[in-house]
């Protein structure tokens, strides 16, 4: 009996579905192939070629993210030629801009000492904001890349700091195009694209304006998918996020009823960054501007921490017991004077499903009226 739709990767046979790429089959079977430009769920662009693999009989190495698996195909995920190609690509990327995490300047045995020094001195001005949390840096370590022999390109464009939530550092952009794919195919906003050519190539917003003057809605999808430090949340920049001092906390966004799953980055008991949880429904990594960037209120010193009751025209601090008693007595007073149907409750799409549920329960069971409605019908 002949076997159909079987591919061999690193001497092991795997079944695949027609249309699956080599990368998809490899990932499904826990075989590591590095990627930079590949963005799950979008059209492969084959822009970076870090994912190349050796396919028996092929003239050149092939980009696994864009190459469909075929029956009888024999693949090596890491041959000497593949490793050499990946090293070259990483070297060129590191030399293409300001990748000052120092991996390009040191011999492998000096890396550890340098990084221990950086951790100790924590010099923010020299340290890339995604240091320790960068896919290019990870790959440079993995493949032990040294680029000190290569000239490093000067940055052609200044850092864009005028946007409310996002810093664009063109000097660290590797032109992988993930941000463009995310904006175009996931968010369907089309706010950014490739602009100019050759050495002047740049990701542009509109007619090369600041993000704030373009169609950008600051959803931050592009920031989350950027594999390097070219797109960074402003807060991360200002709060000096340090991966080794922070922890991740999974939670549910409380801005509306969709229930997006998010990972908070918490440092010194303060939220310093929020990312959408890529492995969870319903949002699969996406968030809106509120969920991603609207978290400063959590640690705001202006936040009320105790109920206030107005007496003689001035607010005075009260206990929760006093506050509940006052509110309940006012409802009872209105109800006995004018009847339960003289009251009504309006809720909002901008609260959680649980809040809406409890509001209708309170209205019907406690106030004893069916006058409950929602802003979506106003
Ligand atoms: S973007 Fe990545 S590779 Fe470049 S300097 Fe920052 S940490 Fe290093
Ligand atoms: S923040 Fe959202 S809308 Fe703006 S460029 Fe990025 S993906 Fe596009
Ligand atoms: S900004 Fe980031 S995601 Fe966009 S092309 Fe540059 S490196 Fe890639
Ligand atoms: S990840 Fe495949 S070409 Fe970039």
Short mmCIF file of C-alpha atoms and ligand atoms in Angstrom, two decimals:
data_model
loop_
_atom_site.label_atom_id
_atom_site.label_comp_id
_atom_site.label_asym_id
_atom_site.label_seq_id
_atom_site.Cartn_x
_atom_site.Cartn_y
_atom_site.Cartn_z
CA UNK A 1 0.00 0.00 0.00
CA UNK A 2 1.42 3.43 -0.93
CA UNK A 3 1.44 6.10 1.73
CA UNK A 4 -0.11 9.42 0.78
CA UNK A 5 0.67 12.88 2.09
CA UNK A 6 3.73 11.85 4.05
CA UNK A 7 6.72 14.14 4.47
CA UNK A 8 10.03 13.20 6.09
CA UNK A 9 11.61 15.85 8.32
CA UNK A 10 14.89 15.04 10.08
CA UNK A 11 14.49 11.32 9.31
CA UNK A 12 10.99 11.08 10.78
CA UNK A 13 7.82 10.64 8.75
CA UNK A 14 4.82 12.89 9.32
CA UNK A 15 1.37 13.00 7.76
CA UNK A 16 0.21 16.39 6.49
CA UNK A 17 -2.97 17.99 5.21
CA UNK A 18 -2.82 19.19 1.59
CA UNK A 19 -1.94 22.91 1.59
CA UNK A 20 0.09 22.79 4.81
CA UNK A 21 3.54 24.35 4.60
CA UNK A 22 6.73 22.58 5.71
CA UNK A 23 6.83 24.99 8.66
CA UNK A 24 3.31 24.13 9.76
CA UNK A 25 4.03 20.39 9.70
CA UNK A 26 7.31 20.93 11.58
CA UNK A 27 5.70 23.11 14.27
CA UNK A 28 2.82 20.71 14.74
CA UNK A 29 5.42 18.04 15.47
CA UNK A 30 7.61 20.17 17.76
CA UNK A 31 10.49 20.57 15.30
CA UNK A 32 12.19 23.95 15.70
CA UNK A 33 12.50 26.16 12.63
CA UNK A 34 13.18 29.85 13.34
CA UNK A 35 10.95 32.52 11.79
CA UNK A 36 10.97 36.30 11.74
CA UNK A 37 8.63 37.53 8.99
CA UNK A 38 6.13 34.67 9.29
CA UNK A 39 2.85 35.71 10.94
CA UNK A 40 0.39 32.92 11.64
CA UNK A 41 -2.93 33.37 9.86
CA UNK A 42 -1.63 35.80 7.22
CA UNK A 43 -0.30 35.31 3.68
CA UNK A 44 3.36 34.21 3.77
CA UNK A 45 5.69 36.81 2.28
CA UNK A 46 8.99 34.88 2.37
CA UNK A 47 10.71 38.19 3.18
CA UNK A 48 13.37 37.23 5.71
CA UNK A 49 14.38 33.68 4.68
CA UNK A 50 15.51 32.76 8.19
CA UNK A 51 13.21 29.73 7.99
CA UNK A 52 15.09 28.09 5.11
CA UNK A 53 15.42 24.32 5.13
CA UNK A 54 17.18 21.74 2.98
CA UNK A 55 14.80 19.88 0.66
CA UNK A 56 16.27 16.86 -1.10
CA UNK A 57 16.47 17.48 -4.85
CA UNK A 58 15.80 21.24 -4.62
CA UNK A 59 18.36 23.52 -6.27
CA UNK A 60 18.43 26.00 -3.35
CA UNK A 61 17.37 26.13 0.27
CA UNK A 62 13.64 26.82 0.47
CA UNK A 63 11.70 29.10 2.86
CA UNK A 64 9.64 26.63 4.89
CA UNK A 65 6.98 29.19 5.84
CA UNK A 66 5.97 29.64 2.21
CA UNK A 67 6.73 26.20 0.76
CA UNK A 68 3.95 23.59 0.70
CA UNK A 69 4.67 20.11 1.98
CA UNK A 70 4.39 17.43 -0.71
CA UNK A 71 4.19 13.67 -0.70
CA UNK A 72 7.60 11.97 -0.40
CA UNK A 73 9.40 15.25 0.34
CA UNK A 74 12.59 14.80 2.41
CA UNK A 75 13.58 17.77 4.54
CA UNK A 76 16.47 18.58 6.85
CA UNK A 77 15.60 21.39 9.24
CA UNK A 78 19.23 22.10 10.19
CA UNK A 79 21.92 21.01 7.72
CA UNK A 80 25.32 22.78 7.65
CA UNK A 81 24.10 24.81 4.64
CA UNK A 82 20.96 25.84 6.52
CA UNK A 83 22.94 26.93 9.57
CA UNK A 84 25.36 28.93 7.40
CA UNK A 85 22.48 30.68 5.61
CA UNK A 86 20.73 31.53 8.88
CA UNK A 87 23.95 32.91 10.39
CA UNK A 88 24.49 35.13 7.34
CA UNK A 89 20.93 36.47 7.51
CA UNK A 90 21.21 37.24 11.23
CA UNK A 91 24.58 38.91 10.70
CA UNK A 92 23.20 41.14 7.97
CA UNK A 93 20.15 42.05 10.05
CA UNK A 94 22.25 42.97 13.06
CA UNK A 95 24.49 45.10 10.87
CA UNK A 96 21.52 46.77 9.17
CA UNK A 97 20.83 49.14 12.05
CA UNK A 98 21.36 50.09 15.65
CA UNK A 99 21.32 46.68 17.30
CA UNK A 100 23.25 47.81 20.32
CA UNK A 101 22.44 44.88 22.56
CA UNK A 102 26.12 44.20 21.95
CA UNK A 103 25.75 40.76 20.46
CA UNK A 104 27.30 42.09 17.30
CA UNK A 105 30.40 43.49 18.98
CA UNK A 106 31.65 40.61 21.08
CA UNK A 107 33.13 37.16 20.74
CA UNK A 108 30.84 34.44 22.17
CA UNK A 109 32.86 34.02 25.37
CA UNK A 110 32.53 37.72 26.17
CA UNK A 111 28.74 37.80 25.92
CA UNK A 112 28.02 36.51 29.39
CA UNK A 113 30.31 39.02 31.08
CA UNK A 114 28.84 41.87 29.07
CA UNK A 115 25.28 40.94 29.89
CA UNK A 116 26.00 40.50 33.58
CA UNK A 117 27.45 44.02 33.53
CA UNK A 118 24.39 45.39 31.75
CA UNK A 119 22.08 43.75 34.28
CA UNK A 120 24.07 45.21 37.17
CA UNK A 121 24.45 48.73 35.83
CA UNK A 122 21.06 48.87 34.08
CA UNK A 123 22.08 51.80 31.93
CA UNK A 124 18.82 52.64 30.20
CA UNK A 125 20.25 54.93 27.55
CA UNK A 126 22.42 52.18 26.18
CA UNK A 127 20.01 49.36 26.65
CA UNK A 128 17.54 48.43 23.92
CA UNK A 129 13.99 48.50 25.39
CA UNK A 130 13.35 44.90 24.30
CA UNK A 131 16.69 43.57 25.52
CA UNK A 132 16.12 39.99 26.62
CA UNK A 133 12.77 39.85 24.86
CA UNK A 134 13.81 40.06 21.20
CA UNK A 135 13.55 37.34 18.59
CA UNK A 136 16.57 38.57 16.63
CA UNK A 137 18.71 38.64 19.77
CA UNK A 138 17.49 35.14 20.69
CA UNK A 139 18.50 33.85 17.26
CA UNK A 140 21.87 35.59 17.40
CA UNK A 141 22.55 33.73 20.64
CA UNK A 142 21.27 30.45 19.34
CA UNK A 143 23.44 30.59 16.22
CA UNK A 144 26.39 32.28 17.99
CA UNK A 145 26.59 35.11 15.48
CA UNK A 146 29.50 37.54 15.52
CA UNK A 147 29.27 40.57 13.26
CA UNK A 148 32.04 42.81 14.42
CA UNK A 149 33.72 42.53 11.03
CA UNK A 150 30.68 43.98 9.24
CA UNK A 151 30.13 47.73 8.96
CA UNK A 152 26.99 48.87 10.78
CA UNK A 153 24.52 51.07 8.89
CA UNK A 154 23.66 54.46 10.31
CA UNK A 155 20.04 55.10 11.05
CA UNK A 156 18.42 57.01 8.20
CA UNK A 157 15.31 58.05 10.04
CA UNK A 158 14.92 59.56 13.51
CA UNK A 159 12.94 57.83 16.22
CA UNK A 160 9.23 58.79 16.15
CA UNK A 161 8.15 59.68 19.67
CA UNK A 162 5.16 61.97 18.97
CA UNK A 163 2.50 59.24 19.07
CA UNK A 164 0.38 58.77 22.17
CA UNK A 165 1.08 55.05 22.69
CA UNK A 166 3.75 53.82 20.29
CA UNK A 167 7.44 54.62 19.76
CA UNK A 168 8.79 53.83 16.28
CA UNK A 169 12.53 53.23 16.22
CA UNK A 170 13.44 52.84 12.55
CA UNK A 171 17.06 52.18 13.46
CA UNK A 172 16.10 48.75 14.82
CA UNK A 173 13.64 47.79 12.06
CA UNK A 174 14.65 44.68 10.10
CA UNK A 175 11.94 45.25 7.45
CA UNK A 176 10.37 41.87 8.08
CA UNK A 177 6.92 43.29 7.22
CA UNK A 178 5.06 41.59 10.08
CA UNK A 179 3.59 44.90 11.20
CA UNK A 180 2.23 45.52 7.70
CA UNK A 181 0.70 42.03 7.56
CA UNK A 182 -0.84 42.46 11.02
CA UNK A 183 -2.31 45.86 10.19
CA UNK A 184 -3.56 44.75 6.79
CA UNK A 185 -4.70 41.18 7.28
CA UNK A 186 -5.51 40.87 10.98
CA UNK A 187 -6.79 44.32 11.92
CA UNK A 188 -7.78 45.22 8.33
CA UNK A 189 -6.75 48.83 8.93
CA UNK A 190 -4.19 49.30 6.13
CA UNK A 191 -2.53 52.14 8.01
CA UNK A 192 1.07 51.17 7.19
CA UNK A 193 3.02 49.80 4.22
CA UNK A 194 6.51 49.49 2.78
CA UNK A 195 7.81 52.81 1.46
CA UNK A 196 10.88 53.92 -0.53
CA UNK A 197 13.40 51.48 -1.97
CA UNK A 198 16.77 49.88 -1.41
CA UNK A 199 18.80 51.35 1.44
CA UNK A 200 16.09 53.94 2.09
CA UNK A 201 13.35 51.36 2.60
CA UNK A 202 11.10 52.13 5.53
CA UNK A 203 7.70 51.18 6.91
CA UNK A 204 5.54 54.24 6.30
CA UNK A 205 2.18 55.33 7.65
CA UNK A 206 0.01 56.98 4.99
CA UNK A 207 2.14 59.37 2.92
CA UNK A 208 5.05 58.90 5.37
CA UNK A 209 3.49 60.78 8.27
CA UNK A 210 3.53 60.06 12.00
CA UNK A 211 1.18 57.27 13.09
CA UNK A 212 -0.95 59.80 14.94
CA UNK A 213 -1.64 61.63 11.64
CA UNK A 214 -2.51 58.45 9.72
CA UNK A 215 -5.40 55.98 9.69
CA UNK A 216 -3.81 54.18 12.65
CA UNK A 217 -6.25 53.44 15.48
CA UNK A 218 -3.50 52.46 17.95
CA UNK A 219 -4.70 48.92 18.38
CA UNK A 220 -1.05 47.96 18.91
CA UNK A 221 -1.29 44.77 16.85
CA UNK A 222 1.85 45.81 14.94
CA UNK A 223 3.72 46.41 18.19
CA UNK A 224 2.87 42.97 19.51
CA UNK A 225 4.06 41.21 16.37
CA UNK A 226 7.27 43.23 15.85
CA UNK A 227 10.04 40.71 16.54
CA UNK A 228 12.59 43.37 17.54
CA UNK A 229 12.63 46.75 19.29
CA UNK A 230 11.43 48.79 16.30
CA UNK A 231 7.90 49.21 17.66
CA UNK A 232 7.64 49.63 21.41
CA UNK A 233 4.77 50.78 23.64
CA UNK A 234 5.53 54.24 25.01
CA UNK A 235 4.85 53.09 28.56
CA UNK A 236 7.31 50.19 28.21
CA UNK A 237 9.90 52.71 27.10
CA UNK A 238 9.20 55.11 29.92
CA UNK A 239 8.73 52.51 32.65
CA UNK A 240 12.02 50.77 31.84
CA UNK A 241 10.52 47.33 31.49
CA UNK A 242 13.13 44.70 32.37
CA UNK A 243 12.28 41.14 31.41
CA UNK A 244 14.31 39.67 34.28
CA UNK A 245 12.47 41.73 36.91
CA UNK A 246 8.95 41.34 35.56
CA UNK A 247 6.38 38.56 35.58
CA UNK A 248 3.41 37.74 33.36
CA UNK A 249 -0.13 37.56 34.71
CA UNK A 250 -2.98 36.19 32.54
CA UNK A 251 -6.28 37.99 32.99
CA UNK A 252 -9.51 39.00 31.22
CA UNK A 253 -9.99 42.51 29.86
CA UNK A 254 -12.71 44.34 31.79
CA UNK A 255 -13.52 47.04 29.21
CA UNK A 256 -16.36 45.19 27.48
CA UNK A 257 -18.24 41.93 27.18
CA UNK A 258 -16.01 40.25 24.56
CA UNK A 259 -13.73 38.91 27.30
CA UNK A 260 -10.37 39.23 25.53
CA UNK A 261 -7.56 37.32 27.22
CA UNK A 262 -4.49 39.34 28.01
CA UNK A 263 -1.06 38.93 29.57
CA UNK A 264 -0.07 41.72 31.92
CA UNK A 265 3.63 42.34 32.38
CA UNK A 266 3.97 43.31 36.03
CA UNK A 267 7.09 44.87 37.48
CA UNK A 268 7.39 46.19 41.04
CA UNK A 269 3.68 45.45 41.49
CA UNK A 270 2.80 47.79 38.60
CA UNK A 271 1.51 46.98 35.10
CA UNK A 272 4.19 48.05 32.60
CA UNK A 273 2.83 46.41 29.44
CA UNK A 274 -0.18 44.46 28.16
CA UNK A 275 -0.20 41.96 25.32
CA UNK A 276 -3.03 39.91 23.90
CA UNK A 277 -2.82 36.19 24.75
CA UNK A 278 -2.01 34.49 21.45
CA UNK A 279 -2.93 30.99 22.63
CA UNK A 280 -6.41 31.86 23.90
CA UNK A 281 -9.90 32.56 22.58
CA UNK A 282 -11.68 34.77 21.70
CA UNK A 283 -9.03 37.30 20.63
CA UNK A 284 -6.00 35.11 19.74
CA UNK A 285 -3.56 37.91 20.58
CA UNK A 286 -5.50 40.94 19.31
CA UNK A 287 -6.63 43.76 21.59
CA UNK A 288 -8.17 47.17 21.05
CA UNK A 289 -6.58 50.44 22.11
CA UNK A 290 -8.38 50.46 25.47
CA UNK A 291 -7.47 46.93 26.46
CA UNK A 292 -3.85 47.28 25.39
CA UNK A 293 -2.99 50.79 26.54
CA UNK A 294 -5.72 51.90 28.95
CA UNK A 295 -4.29 50.60 32.22
CA UNK A 296 -2.79 53.62 33.97
CA UNK A 297 -5.92 54.03 36.07
CA UNK A 298 -5.01 50.83 37.96
CA UNK A 299 -2.11 52.50 39.79
CA UNK A 300 -3.45 56.07 39.64
CA UNK A 301 -3.04 57.99 42.91
CA UNK A 302 -6.31 59.78 42.00
CA UNK A 303 -8.29 56.55 42.28
CA UNK A 304 -11.00 56.51 44.95
CA UNK A 305 -10.14 54.00 47.64
CA UNK A 306 -13.08 54.65 49.96
CA UNK A 307 -16.74 55.62 49.40
CA UNK A 308 -17.58 59.33 49.68
CA UNK A 309 -20.90 60.70 50.96
CA UNK A 310 -21.86 64.31 50.34
CA UNK A 311 -22.74 66.18 53.54
CA UNK A 312 -23.41 69.94 53.59
CA UNK A 313 -22.24 70.18 49.97
CA UNK A 314 -18.91 68.46 50.64
CA UNK A 315 -17.77 64.86 50.09
CA UNK A 316 -16.76 63.03 53.22
CA UNK A 317 -15.15 59.62 53.54
CA UNK A 318 -17.50 56.85 54.66
CA UNK A 319 -17.46 53.10 55.21
CA UNK A 320 -18.94 50.69 52.66
CA UNK A 321 -21.67 49.85 55.20
CA UNK A 322 -22.66 53.53 55.49
CA UNK A 323 -22.64 53.97 51.70
CA UNK A 324 -24.79 50.87 51.02
CA UNK A 325 -27.22 51.84 53.75
CA UNK A 326 -27.66 55.32 52.29
CA UNK A 327 -28.19 54.08 48.71
CA UNK A 328 -30.62 51.36 49.84
CA UNK A 329 -32.66 53.78 51.97
CA UNK A 330 -32.95 56.21 49.01
CA UNK A 331 -34.19 53.43 46.69
CA UNK A 332 -36.73 52.33 49.33
CA UNK A 333 -37.93 55.91 49.73
CA UNK A 334 -38.46 56.36 45.95
CA UNK A 335 -40.14 52.97 45.68
CA UNK A 336 -42.62 53.60 48.50
CA UNK A 337 -43.44 57.09 47.21
CA UNK A 338 -43.66 56.47 43.45
CA UNK A 339 -43.64 52.66 42.96
CA UNK A 340 -40.91 50.31 41.63
CA UNK A 341 -41.62 51.19 37.98
CA UNK A 342 -40.59 54.77 38.61
CA UNK A 343 -37.01 53.47 38.62
CA UNK A 344 -34.93 52.06 35.77
CA UNK A 345 -31.40 50.89 35.14
CA UNK A 346 -29.30 51.54 32.04
CA UNK A 347 -26.23 49.38 31.54
CA UNK A 348 -23.43 49.49 29.00
CA UNK A 349 -21.62 47.48 26.34
CA UNK A 350 -18.49 48.84 27.94
CA UNK A 351 -18.72 46.68 31.02
CA UNK A 352 -18.29 42.94 31.38
CA UNK A 353 -21.04 40.36 30.78
CA UNK A 354 -20.90 39.59 34.50
CA UNK A 355 -21.57 43.25 35.37
CA UNK A 356 -24.51 43.35 32.97
CA UNK A 357 -25.90 40.12 34.37
CA UNK A 358 -25.73 41.35 37.93
CA UNK A 359 -27.30 44.69 36.94
CA UNK A 360 -30.40 42.98 35.52
CA UNK A 361 -30.56 40.65 38.53
CA UNK A 362 -30.47 43.66 40.87
CA UNK A 363 -33.09 45.52 38.82
CA UNK A 364 -35.57 42.66 38.65
CA UNK A 365 -35.00 40.92 41.99
CA UNK A 366 -34.13 43.83 44.27
CA UNK A 367 -35.73 46.93 42.76
CA UNK A 368 -38.61 44.73 41.50
CA UNK A 369 -38.98 46.39 38.10
CA UNK A 370 -38.33 45.18 34.56
CA UNK A 371 -37.04 48.63 33.53
CA UNK A 372 -33.60 47.42 32.56
CA UNK A 373 -31.98 48.38 29.28
CA UNK A 374 -28.64 48.62 27.56
CA UNK A 375 -26.83 51.41 25.72
CA UNK A 376 -26.66 49.27 22.55
CA UNK A 377 -30.41 49.97 22.06
CA UNK A 378 -30.35 53.69 22.79
S1 LIG B 1 16.18 45.03 18.62
FE1 LIG B 1 16.90 43.08 19.42
S2 LIG B 1 18.80 42.69 18.31
FE2 LIG B 1 18.33 44.87 18.10
S3 LIG B 1 19.33 45.89 19.79
FE3 LIG B 1 17.30 45.42 20.50
S4 LIG B 1 17.53 43.47 21.55
FE4 LIG B 1 19.33 43.71 20.24
S1 LIG B 2 -1.49 50.29 15.84
FE1 LIG B 2 -3.00 49.04 14.72
S2 LIG B 2 -3.86 50.43 13.19
FE2 LIG B 2 -1.97 51.39 13.93
S3 LIG B 2 -0.40 50.74 12.46
FE3 LIG B 2 -0.39 49.26 14.18
S4 LIG B 2 -1.76 47.60 13.52
FE4 LIG B 2 -2.16 49.37 12.18
S1 LIG B 3 8.63 47.66 12.47
FE1 LIG B 3 9.02 45.62 13.34
S2 LIG B 3 7.46 44.30 12.42
FE2 LIG B 3 7.57 46.16 11.19
S3 LIG B 3 8.97 45.67 9.54
FE3 LIG B 3 10.16 46.65 11.16
S4 LIG B 3 10.94 44.97 12.40
FE4 LIG B 3 9.31 44.12 11.14
S1 LIG B 4 9.94 33.30 8.25
FE1 LIG B 4 9.94 32.31 6.36
S2 LIG B 4 10.76 33.76 5.02
FE2 LIG B 4 10.65 34.82 6.92
#
